[in-house]
PDB file of C-alpha atoms and ligand atoms in Angstrom:
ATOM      1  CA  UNK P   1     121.288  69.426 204.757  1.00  0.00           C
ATOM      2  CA  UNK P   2     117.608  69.266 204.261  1.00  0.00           C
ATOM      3  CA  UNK P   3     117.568  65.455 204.932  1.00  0.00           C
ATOM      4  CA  UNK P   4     114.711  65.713 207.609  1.00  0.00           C
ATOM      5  CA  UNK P   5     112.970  67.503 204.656  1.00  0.00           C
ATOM      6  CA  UNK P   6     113.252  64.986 201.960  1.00  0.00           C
ATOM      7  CA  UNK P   7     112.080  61.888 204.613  1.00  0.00           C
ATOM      8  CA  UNK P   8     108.773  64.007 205.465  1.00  0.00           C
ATOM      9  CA  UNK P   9     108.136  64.798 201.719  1.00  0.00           C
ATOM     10  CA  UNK P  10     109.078  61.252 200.570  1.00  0.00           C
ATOM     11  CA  UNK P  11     106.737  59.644 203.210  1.00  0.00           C
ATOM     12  CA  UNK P  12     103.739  62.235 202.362  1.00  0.00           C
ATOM     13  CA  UNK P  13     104.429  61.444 198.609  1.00  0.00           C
ATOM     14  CA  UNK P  14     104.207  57.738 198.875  1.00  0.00           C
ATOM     15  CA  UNK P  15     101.646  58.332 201.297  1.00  0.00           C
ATOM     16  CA  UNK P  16      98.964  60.013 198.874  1.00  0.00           C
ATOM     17  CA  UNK P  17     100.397  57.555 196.071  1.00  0.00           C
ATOM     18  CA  UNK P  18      98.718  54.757 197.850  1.00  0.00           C
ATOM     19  CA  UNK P  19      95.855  56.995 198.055  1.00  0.00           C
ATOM     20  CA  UNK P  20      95.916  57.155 194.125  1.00  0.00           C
ATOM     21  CA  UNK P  21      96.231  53.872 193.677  1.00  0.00           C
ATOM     22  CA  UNK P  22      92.800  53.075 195.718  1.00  0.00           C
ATOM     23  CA  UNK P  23      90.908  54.934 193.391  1.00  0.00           C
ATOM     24  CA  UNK P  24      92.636  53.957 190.661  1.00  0.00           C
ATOM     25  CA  UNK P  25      89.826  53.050 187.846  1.00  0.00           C
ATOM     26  CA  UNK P  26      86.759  54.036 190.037  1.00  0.00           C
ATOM     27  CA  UNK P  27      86.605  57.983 190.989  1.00  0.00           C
ATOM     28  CA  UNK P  28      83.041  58.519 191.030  1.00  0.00           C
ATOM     29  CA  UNK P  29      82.699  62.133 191.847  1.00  0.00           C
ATOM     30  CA  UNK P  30      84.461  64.262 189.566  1.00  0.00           C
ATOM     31  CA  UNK P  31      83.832  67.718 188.877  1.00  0.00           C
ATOM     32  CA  UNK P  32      85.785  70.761 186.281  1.00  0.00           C
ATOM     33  CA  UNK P  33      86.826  73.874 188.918  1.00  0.00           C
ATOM     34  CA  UNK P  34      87.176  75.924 185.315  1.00  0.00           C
ATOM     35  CA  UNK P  35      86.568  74.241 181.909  1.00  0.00           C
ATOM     36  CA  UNK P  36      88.674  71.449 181.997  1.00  0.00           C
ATOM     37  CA  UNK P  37      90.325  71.380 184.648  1.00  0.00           C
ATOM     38  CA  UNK P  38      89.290  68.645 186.415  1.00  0.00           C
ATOM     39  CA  UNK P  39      89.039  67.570 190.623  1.00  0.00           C
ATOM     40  CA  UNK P  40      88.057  64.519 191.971  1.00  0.00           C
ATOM     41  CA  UNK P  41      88.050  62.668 195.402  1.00  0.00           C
ATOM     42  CA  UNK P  42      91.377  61.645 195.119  1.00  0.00           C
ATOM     43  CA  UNK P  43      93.239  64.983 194.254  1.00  0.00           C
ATOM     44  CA  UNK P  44      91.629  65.846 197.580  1.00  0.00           C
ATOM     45  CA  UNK P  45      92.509  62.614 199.683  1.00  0.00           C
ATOM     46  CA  UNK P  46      94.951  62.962 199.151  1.00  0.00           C
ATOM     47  CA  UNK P  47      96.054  66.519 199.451  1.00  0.00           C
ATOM     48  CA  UNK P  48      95.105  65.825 203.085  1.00  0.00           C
ATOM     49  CA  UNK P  49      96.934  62.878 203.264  1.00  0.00           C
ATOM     50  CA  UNK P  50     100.253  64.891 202.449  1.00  0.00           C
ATOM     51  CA  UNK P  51      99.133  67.857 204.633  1.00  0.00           C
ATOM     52  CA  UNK P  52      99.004  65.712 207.705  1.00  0.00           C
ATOM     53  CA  UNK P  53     102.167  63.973 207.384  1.00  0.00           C
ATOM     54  CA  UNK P  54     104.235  67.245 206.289  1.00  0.00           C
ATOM     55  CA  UNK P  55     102.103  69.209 209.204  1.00  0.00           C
ATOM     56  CA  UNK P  56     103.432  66.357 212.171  1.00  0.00           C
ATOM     57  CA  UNK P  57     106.891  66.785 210.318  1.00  0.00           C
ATOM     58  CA  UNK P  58     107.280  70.267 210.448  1.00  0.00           C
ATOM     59  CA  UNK P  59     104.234  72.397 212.105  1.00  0.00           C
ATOM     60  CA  UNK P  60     105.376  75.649 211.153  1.00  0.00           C
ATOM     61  CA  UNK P  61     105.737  75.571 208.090  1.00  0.00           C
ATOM     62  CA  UNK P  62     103.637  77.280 205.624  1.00  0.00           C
ATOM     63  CA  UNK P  63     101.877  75.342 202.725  1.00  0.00           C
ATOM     64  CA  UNK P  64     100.571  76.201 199.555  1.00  0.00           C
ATOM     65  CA  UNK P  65      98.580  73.215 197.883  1.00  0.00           C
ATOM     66  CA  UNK P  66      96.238  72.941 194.811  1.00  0.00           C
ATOM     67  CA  UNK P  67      93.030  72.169 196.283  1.00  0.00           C
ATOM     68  CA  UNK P  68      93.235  73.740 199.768  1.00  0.00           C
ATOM     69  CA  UNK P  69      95.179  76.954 199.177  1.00  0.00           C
ATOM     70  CA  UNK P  70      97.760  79.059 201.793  1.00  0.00           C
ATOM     71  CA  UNK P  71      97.885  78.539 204.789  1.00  0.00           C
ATOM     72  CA  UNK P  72     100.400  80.063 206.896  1.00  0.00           C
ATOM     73  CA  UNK P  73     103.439  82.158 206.388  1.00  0.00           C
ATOM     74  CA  UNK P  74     106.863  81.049 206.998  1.00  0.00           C
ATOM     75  CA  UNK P  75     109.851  81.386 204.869  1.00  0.00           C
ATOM     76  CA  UNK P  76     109.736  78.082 204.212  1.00  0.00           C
ATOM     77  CA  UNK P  77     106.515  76.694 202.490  1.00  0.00           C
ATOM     78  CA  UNK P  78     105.763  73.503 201.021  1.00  0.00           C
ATOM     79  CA  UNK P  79     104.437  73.801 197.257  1.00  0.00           C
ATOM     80  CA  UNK P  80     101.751  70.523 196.765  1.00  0.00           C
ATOM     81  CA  UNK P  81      99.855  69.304 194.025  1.00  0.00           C
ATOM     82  CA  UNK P  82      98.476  65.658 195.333  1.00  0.00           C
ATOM     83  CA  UNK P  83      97.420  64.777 191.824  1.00  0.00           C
ATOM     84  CA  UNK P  84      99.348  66.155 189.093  1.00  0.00           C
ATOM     85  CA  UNK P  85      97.581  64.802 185.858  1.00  0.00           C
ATOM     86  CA  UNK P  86      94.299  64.289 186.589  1.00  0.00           C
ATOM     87  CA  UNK P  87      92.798  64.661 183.308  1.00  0.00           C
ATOM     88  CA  UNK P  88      95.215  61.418 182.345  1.00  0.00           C
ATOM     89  CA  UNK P  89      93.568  60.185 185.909  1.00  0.00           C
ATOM     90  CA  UNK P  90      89.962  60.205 185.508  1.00  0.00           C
ATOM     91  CA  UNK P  91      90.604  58.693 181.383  1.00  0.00           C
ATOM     92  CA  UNK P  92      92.812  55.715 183.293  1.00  0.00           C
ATOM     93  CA  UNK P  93      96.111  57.114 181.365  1.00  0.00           C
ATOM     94  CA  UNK P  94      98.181  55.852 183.012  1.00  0.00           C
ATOM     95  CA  UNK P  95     100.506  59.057 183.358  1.00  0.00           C
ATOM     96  CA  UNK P  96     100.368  61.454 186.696  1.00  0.00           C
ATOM     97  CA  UNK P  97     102.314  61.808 189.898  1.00  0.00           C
ATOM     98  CA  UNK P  98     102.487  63.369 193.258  1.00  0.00           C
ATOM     99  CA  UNK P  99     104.382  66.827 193.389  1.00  0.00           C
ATOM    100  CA  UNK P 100     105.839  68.004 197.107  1.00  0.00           C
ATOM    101  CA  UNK P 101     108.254  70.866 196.324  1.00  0.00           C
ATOM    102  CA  UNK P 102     109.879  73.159 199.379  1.00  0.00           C
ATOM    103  CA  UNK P 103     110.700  76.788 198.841  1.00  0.00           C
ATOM    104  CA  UNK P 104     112.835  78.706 201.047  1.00  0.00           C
ATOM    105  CA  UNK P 105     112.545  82.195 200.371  1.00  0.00           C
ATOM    106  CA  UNK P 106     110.434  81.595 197.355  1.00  0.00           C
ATOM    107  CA  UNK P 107     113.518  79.170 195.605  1.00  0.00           C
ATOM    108  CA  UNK P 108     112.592  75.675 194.659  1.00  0.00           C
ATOM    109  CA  UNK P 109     115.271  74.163 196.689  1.00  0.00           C
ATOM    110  CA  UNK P 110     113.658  70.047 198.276  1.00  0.00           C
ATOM    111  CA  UNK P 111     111.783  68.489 195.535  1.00  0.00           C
ATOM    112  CA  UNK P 112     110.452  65.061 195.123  1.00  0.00           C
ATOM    113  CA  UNK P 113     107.822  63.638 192.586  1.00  0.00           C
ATOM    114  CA  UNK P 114     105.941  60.461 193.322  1.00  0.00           C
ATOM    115  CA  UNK P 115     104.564  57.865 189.802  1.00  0.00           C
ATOM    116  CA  UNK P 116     102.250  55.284 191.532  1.00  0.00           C
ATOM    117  CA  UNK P 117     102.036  53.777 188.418  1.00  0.00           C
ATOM    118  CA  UNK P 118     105.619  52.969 188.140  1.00  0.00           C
ATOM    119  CA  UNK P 119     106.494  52.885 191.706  1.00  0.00           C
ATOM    120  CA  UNK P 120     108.859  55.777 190.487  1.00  0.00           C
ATOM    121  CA  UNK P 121     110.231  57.978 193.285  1.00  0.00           C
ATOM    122  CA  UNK P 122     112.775  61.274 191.919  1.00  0.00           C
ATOM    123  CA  UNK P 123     113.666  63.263 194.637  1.00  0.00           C
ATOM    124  CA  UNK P 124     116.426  65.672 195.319  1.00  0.00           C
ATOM    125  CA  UNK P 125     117.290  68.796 197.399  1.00  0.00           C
ATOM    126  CA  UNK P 126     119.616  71.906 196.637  1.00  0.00           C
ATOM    127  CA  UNK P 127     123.378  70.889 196.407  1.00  0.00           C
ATOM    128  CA  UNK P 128     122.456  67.354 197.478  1.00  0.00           C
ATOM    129  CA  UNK P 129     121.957  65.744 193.781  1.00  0.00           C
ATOM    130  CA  UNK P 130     118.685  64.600 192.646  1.00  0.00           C
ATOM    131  CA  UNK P 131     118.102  60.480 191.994  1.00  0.00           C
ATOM    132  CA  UNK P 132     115.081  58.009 190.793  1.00  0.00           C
ATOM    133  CA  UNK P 133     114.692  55.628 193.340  1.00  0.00           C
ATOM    134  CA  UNK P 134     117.843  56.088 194.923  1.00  0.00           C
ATOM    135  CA  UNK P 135     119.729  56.200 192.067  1.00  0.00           C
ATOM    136  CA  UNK P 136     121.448  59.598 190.902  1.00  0.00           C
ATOM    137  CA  UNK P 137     119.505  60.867 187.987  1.00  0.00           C
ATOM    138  CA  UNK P 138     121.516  62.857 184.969  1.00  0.00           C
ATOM    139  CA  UNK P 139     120.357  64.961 182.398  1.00  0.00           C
ATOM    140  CA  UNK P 140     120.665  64.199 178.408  1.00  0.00           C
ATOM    141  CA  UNK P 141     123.556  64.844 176.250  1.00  0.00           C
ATOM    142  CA  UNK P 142     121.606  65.559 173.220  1.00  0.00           C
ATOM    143  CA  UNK P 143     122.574  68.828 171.740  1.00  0.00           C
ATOM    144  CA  UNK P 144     120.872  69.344 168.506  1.00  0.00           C
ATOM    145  CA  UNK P 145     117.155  70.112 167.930  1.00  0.00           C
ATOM    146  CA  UNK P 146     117.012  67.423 165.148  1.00  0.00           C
ATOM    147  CA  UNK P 147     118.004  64.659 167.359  1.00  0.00           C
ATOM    148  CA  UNK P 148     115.631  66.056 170.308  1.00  0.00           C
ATOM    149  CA  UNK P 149     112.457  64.515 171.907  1.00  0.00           C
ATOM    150  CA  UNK P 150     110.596  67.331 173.492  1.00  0.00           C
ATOM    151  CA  UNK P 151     107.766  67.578 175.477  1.00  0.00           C
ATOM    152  CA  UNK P 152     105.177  70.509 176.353  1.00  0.00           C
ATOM    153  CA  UNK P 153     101.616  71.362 177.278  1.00  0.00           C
ATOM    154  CA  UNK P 154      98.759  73.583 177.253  1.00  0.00           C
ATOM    155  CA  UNK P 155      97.399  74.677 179.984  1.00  0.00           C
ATOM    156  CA  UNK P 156      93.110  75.090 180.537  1.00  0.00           C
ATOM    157  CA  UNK P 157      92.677  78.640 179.352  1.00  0.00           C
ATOM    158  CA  UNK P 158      93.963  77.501 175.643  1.00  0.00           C
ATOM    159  CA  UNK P 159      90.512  78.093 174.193  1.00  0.00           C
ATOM    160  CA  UNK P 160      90.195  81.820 175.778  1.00  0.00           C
ATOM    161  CA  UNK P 161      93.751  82.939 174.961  1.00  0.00           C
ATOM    162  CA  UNK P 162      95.420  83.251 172.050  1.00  0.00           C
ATOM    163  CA  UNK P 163      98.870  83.305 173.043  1.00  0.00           C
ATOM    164  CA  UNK P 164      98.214  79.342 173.637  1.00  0.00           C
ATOM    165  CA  UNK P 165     101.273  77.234 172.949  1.00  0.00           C
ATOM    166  CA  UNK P 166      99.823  75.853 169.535  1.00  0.00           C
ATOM    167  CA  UNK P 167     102.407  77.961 167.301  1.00  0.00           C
ATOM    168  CA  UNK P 168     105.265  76.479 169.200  1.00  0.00           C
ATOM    169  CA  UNK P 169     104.155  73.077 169.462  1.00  0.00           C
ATOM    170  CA  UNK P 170     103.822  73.202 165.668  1.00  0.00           C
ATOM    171  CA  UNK P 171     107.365  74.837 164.917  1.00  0.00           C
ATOM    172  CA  UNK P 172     109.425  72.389 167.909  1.00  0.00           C
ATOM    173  CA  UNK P 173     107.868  69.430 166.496  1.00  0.00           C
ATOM    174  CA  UNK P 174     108.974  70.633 162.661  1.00  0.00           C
ATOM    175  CA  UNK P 175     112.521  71.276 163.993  1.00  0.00           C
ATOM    176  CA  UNK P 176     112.525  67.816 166.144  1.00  0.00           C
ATOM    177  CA  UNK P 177     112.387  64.333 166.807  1.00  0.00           C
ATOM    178  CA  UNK P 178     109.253  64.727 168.563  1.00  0.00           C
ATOM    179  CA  UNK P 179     107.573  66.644 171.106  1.00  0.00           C
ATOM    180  CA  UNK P 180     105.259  64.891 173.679  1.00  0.00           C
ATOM    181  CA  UNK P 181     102.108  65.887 175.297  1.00  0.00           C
ATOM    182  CA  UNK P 182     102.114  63.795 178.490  1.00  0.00           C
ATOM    183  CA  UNK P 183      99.354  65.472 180.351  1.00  0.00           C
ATOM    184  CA  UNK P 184     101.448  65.965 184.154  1.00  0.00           C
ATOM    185  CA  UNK P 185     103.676  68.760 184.678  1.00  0.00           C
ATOM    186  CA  UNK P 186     105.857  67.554 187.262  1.00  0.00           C
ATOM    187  CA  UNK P 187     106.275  64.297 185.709  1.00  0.00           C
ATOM    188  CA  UNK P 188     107.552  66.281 182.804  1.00  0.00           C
ATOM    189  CA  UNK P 189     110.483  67.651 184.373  1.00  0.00           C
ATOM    190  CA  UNK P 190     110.924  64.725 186.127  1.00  0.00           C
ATOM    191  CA  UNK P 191     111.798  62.829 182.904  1.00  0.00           C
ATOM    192  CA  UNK P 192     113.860  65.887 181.809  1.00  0.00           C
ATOM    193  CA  UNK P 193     115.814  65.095 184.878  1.00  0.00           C
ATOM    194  CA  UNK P 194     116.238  61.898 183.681  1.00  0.00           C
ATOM    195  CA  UNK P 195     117.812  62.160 180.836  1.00  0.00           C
ATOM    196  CA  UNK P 196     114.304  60.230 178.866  1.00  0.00           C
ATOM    197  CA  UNK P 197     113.180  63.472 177.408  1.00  0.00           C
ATOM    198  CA  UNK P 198     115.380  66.507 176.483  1.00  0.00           C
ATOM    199  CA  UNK P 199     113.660  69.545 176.976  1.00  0.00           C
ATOM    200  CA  UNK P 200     110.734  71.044 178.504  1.00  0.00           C
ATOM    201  CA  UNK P 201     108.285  74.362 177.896  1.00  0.00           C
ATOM    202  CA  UNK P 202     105.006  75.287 179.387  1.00  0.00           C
ATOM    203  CA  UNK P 203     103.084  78.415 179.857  1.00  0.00           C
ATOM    204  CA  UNK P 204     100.035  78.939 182.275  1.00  0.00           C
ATOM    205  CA  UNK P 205     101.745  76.839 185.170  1.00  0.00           C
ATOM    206  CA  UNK P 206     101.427  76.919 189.108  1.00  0.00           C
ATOM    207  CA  UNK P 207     104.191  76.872 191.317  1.00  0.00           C
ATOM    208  CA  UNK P 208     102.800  73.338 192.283  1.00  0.00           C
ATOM    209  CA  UNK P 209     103.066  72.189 189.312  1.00  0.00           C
ATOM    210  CA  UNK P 210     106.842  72.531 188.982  1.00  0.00           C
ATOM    211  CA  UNK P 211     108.035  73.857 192.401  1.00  0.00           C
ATOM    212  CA  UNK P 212     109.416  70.478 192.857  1.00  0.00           C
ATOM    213  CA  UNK P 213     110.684  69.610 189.100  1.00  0.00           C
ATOM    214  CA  UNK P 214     112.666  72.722 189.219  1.00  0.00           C
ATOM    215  CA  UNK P 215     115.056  70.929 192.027  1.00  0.00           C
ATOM    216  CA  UNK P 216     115.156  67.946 190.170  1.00  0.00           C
ATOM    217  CA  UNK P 217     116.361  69.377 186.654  1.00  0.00           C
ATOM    218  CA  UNK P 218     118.910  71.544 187.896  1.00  0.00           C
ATOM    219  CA  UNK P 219     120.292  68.963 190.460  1.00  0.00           C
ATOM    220  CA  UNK P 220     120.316  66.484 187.319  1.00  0.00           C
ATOM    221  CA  UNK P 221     122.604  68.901 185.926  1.00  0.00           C
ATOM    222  CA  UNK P 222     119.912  71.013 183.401  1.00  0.00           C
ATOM    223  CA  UNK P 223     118.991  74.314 183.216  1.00  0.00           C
ATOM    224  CA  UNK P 224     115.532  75.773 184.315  1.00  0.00           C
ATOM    225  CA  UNK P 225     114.556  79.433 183.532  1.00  0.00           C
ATOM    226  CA  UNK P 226     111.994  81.379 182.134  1.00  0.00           C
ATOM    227  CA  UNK P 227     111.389  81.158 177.780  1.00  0.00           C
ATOM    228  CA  UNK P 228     114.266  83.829 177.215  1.00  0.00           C
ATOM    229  CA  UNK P 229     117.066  82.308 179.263  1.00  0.00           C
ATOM    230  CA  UNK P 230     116.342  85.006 182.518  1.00  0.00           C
ATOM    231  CA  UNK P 231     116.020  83.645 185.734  1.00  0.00           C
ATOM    232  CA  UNK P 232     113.187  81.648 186.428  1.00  0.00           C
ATOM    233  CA  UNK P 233     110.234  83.883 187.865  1.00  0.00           C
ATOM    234  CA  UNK P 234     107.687  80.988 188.926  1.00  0.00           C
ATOM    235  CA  UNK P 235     104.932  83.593 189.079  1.00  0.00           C
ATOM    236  CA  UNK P 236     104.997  83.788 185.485  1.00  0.00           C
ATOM    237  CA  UNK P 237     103.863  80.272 185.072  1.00  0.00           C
ATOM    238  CA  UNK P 238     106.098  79.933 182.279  1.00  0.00           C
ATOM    239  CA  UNK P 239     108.809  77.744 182.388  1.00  0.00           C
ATOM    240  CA  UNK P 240     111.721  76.471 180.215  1.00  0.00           C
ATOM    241  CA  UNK P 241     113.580  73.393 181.130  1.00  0.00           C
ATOM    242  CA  UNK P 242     115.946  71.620 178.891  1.00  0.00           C
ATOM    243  CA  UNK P 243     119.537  69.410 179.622  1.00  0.00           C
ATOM    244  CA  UNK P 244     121.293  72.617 179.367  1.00  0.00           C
ATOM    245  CA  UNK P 245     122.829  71.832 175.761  1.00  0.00           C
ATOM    246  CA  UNK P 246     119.668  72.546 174.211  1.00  0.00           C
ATOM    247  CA  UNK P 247     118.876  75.205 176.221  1.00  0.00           C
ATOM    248  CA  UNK P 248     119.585  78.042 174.185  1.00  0.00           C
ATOM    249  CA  UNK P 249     118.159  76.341 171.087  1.00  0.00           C
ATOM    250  CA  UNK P 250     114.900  76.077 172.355  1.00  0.00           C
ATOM    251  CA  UNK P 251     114.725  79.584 173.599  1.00  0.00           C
ATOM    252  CA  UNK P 252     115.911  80.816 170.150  1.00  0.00           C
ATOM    253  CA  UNK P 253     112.890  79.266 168.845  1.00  0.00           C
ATOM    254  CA  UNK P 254     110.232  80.075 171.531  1.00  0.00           C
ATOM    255  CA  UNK P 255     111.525  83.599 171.077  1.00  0.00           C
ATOM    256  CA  UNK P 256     110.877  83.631 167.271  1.00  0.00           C
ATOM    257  CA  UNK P 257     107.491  82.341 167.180  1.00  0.00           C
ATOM    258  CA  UNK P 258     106.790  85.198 170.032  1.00  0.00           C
ATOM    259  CA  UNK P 259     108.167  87.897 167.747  1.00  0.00           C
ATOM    260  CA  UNK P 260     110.893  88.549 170.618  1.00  0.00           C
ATOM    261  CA  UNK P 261     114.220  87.551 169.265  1.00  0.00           C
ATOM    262  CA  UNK P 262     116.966  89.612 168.646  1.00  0.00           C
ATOM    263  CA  UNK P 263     119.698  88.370 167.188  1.00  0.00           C
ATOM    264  CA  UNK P 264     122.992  88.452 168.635  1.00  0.00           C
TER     265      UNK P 264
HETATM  266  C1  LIG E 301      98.065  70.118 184.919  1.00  0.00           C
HETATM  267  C2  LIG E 301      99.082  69.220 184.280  1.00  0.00           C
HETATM  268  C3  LIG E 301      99.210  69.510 182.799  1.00  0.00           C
HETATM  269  C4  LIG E 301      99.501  70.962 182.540  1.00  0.00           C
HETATM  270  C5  LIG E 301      98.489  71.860 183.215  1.00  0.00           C
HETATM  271  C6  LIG E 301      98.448  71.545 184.706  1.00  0.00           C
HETATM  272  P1  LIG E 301      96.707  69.117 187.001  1.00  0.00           P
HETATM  273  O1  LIG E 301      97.977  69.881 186.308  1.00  0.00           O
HETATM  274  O2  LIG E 301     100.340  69.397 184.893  1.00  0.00           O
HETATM  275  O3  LIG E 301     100.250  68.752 182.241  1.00  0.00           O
HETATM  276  O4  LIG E 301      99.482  71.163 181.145  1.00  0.00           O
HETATM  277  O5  LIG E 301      98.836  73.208 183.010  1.00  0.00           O
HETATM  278  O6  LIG E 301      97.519  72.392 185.348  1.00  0.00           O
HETATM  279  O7  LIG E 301      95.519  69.999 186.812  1.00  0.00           O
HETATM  280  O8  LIG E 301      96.546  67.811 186.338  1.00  0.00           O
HETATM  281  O9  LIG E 301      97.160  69.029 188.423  1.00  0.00           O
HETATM  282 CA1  LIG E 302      99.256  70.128 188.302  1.00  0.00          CA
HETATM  283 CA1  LIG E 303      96.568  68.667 190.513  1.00  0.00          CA
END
């Protein structure tokens, strides 16, 4: 099962990887869609680059990708961002990835996340397993928020809206070992999945940005949902992935800073 869907999104992936590796260290047109937020000539060469290959793959399905939009309906649509960290991108931090996630019926279910810096390929699919370059991938067993490194992020409205992430970010990396600010969304659940980072929040997110992550956490044996431990609604653009131990943990304290919690 969904074998023929992995091979088209792993070729696409490594495809547009290539791409990013060309213009690696010399974008020269890059331009903010929204203050800081960032596009260059690569996000977009390779967007098409992924778009062609899925599109010869499987025609009828619909897509949904960062720079180009919809296109299509279908109940299964391919969720793409072709450059996920392009702030780190155009700097030459070294820290971004391809994202090529499937939904079928709106659920996350074929993901697989491309590091052209690391030749690092995670992929997985529904009830299949997830694994880094062929090799199965497993969440942490860390289960205390002392011994916890974190990561998070804050997406480009944080200097319109006040419900921003900083009160969080201050009161996770109190109660932790760290949390990290890595700059690439899918790349972030991608080392949750992993097992090299134990937990995962972020508001103001696009279902490109984690349709494929999603696959790969839970398939690595984690948990994914939104900040209070409901199912994950990835219209919300707020997600909440941890190794499962420190799941409820991390909500608790999400939850607090938001005024939500109510104790059991
Ligand atoms: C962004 C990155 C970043 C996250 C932003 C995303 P982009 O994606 O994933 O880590 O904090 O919310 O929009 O713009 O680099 O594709
Ligand atoms: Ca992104
Ligand atoms: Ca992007």
């Amino acid at each position: 099962m969904w074998q023929e869907q992995l091979t088209a999104a792993t070729a696409a992936a490594l495809a547009a990887g290539a791409v990013l590796r060309q213009h690696w260290g010399r974008l020269n047109n890059i331009t903010e869609k929204s203050p800081g937020n960032l596009v260059s000539e690569a996000d977009t060469l390779a967007e098409q680059t992924i778009l062609k290959i899925l599109s010869e793959y499987f025609p009828e399905y619909a897509v949904l990708a960062e720079e180009s939009g919809q296109r299509g309906t279908s109940q299964y649509t391919w969720a793409i961002d072709p450059l996920d960290g392009t702030t780190n991108f155009a700097h030459s931090y070294p820290f971004y990835a391809v994202s090529i996630g499937l939904l079928v019926a709106g659920v996350p279910t074929v993901g697989v996340i491309y590091d052209p810096a690391r030749d690092e390929l995670f992929s997985g699919a529904t009830g299949r397993g997830a694994w880094l370059n062929g090799s199965p991938l497993k969440v942490s067993t860390c289960s205390t928020l002392a011994q916890s490194l974190l990561v998070t992020g804050f997406a480009y409205d944080r200097r319109q809206v006040l419900d921003n992430n900083y009160r969080e970010f201050c009161r996770l990396t109190h109660l932790t070992q760290g949390v990290r600010r890595d700059g690439a969304a899918a790349l972030d659940l991608a080392y949750i999945a992993s097992g090299r980072l134990d937990g995962y929040w972020e508001r103001g997110l696009s279902v490109w940005d984690v349709a494929a992550g999603v696959v790969l956490v839970q398939e690595a044996g984690g948990r994914v949902t939104a900040y209070d431990g409901s199912p994950l609604d990835l219209a919300s653009g707020r997600v909440l992935a941890t190794n499962g131990l420190l799941h409820r943990p991390v909500s608790t304290v999400l939850l607090e800073v938001q005024g939500q919690y109510i104790a059991p």
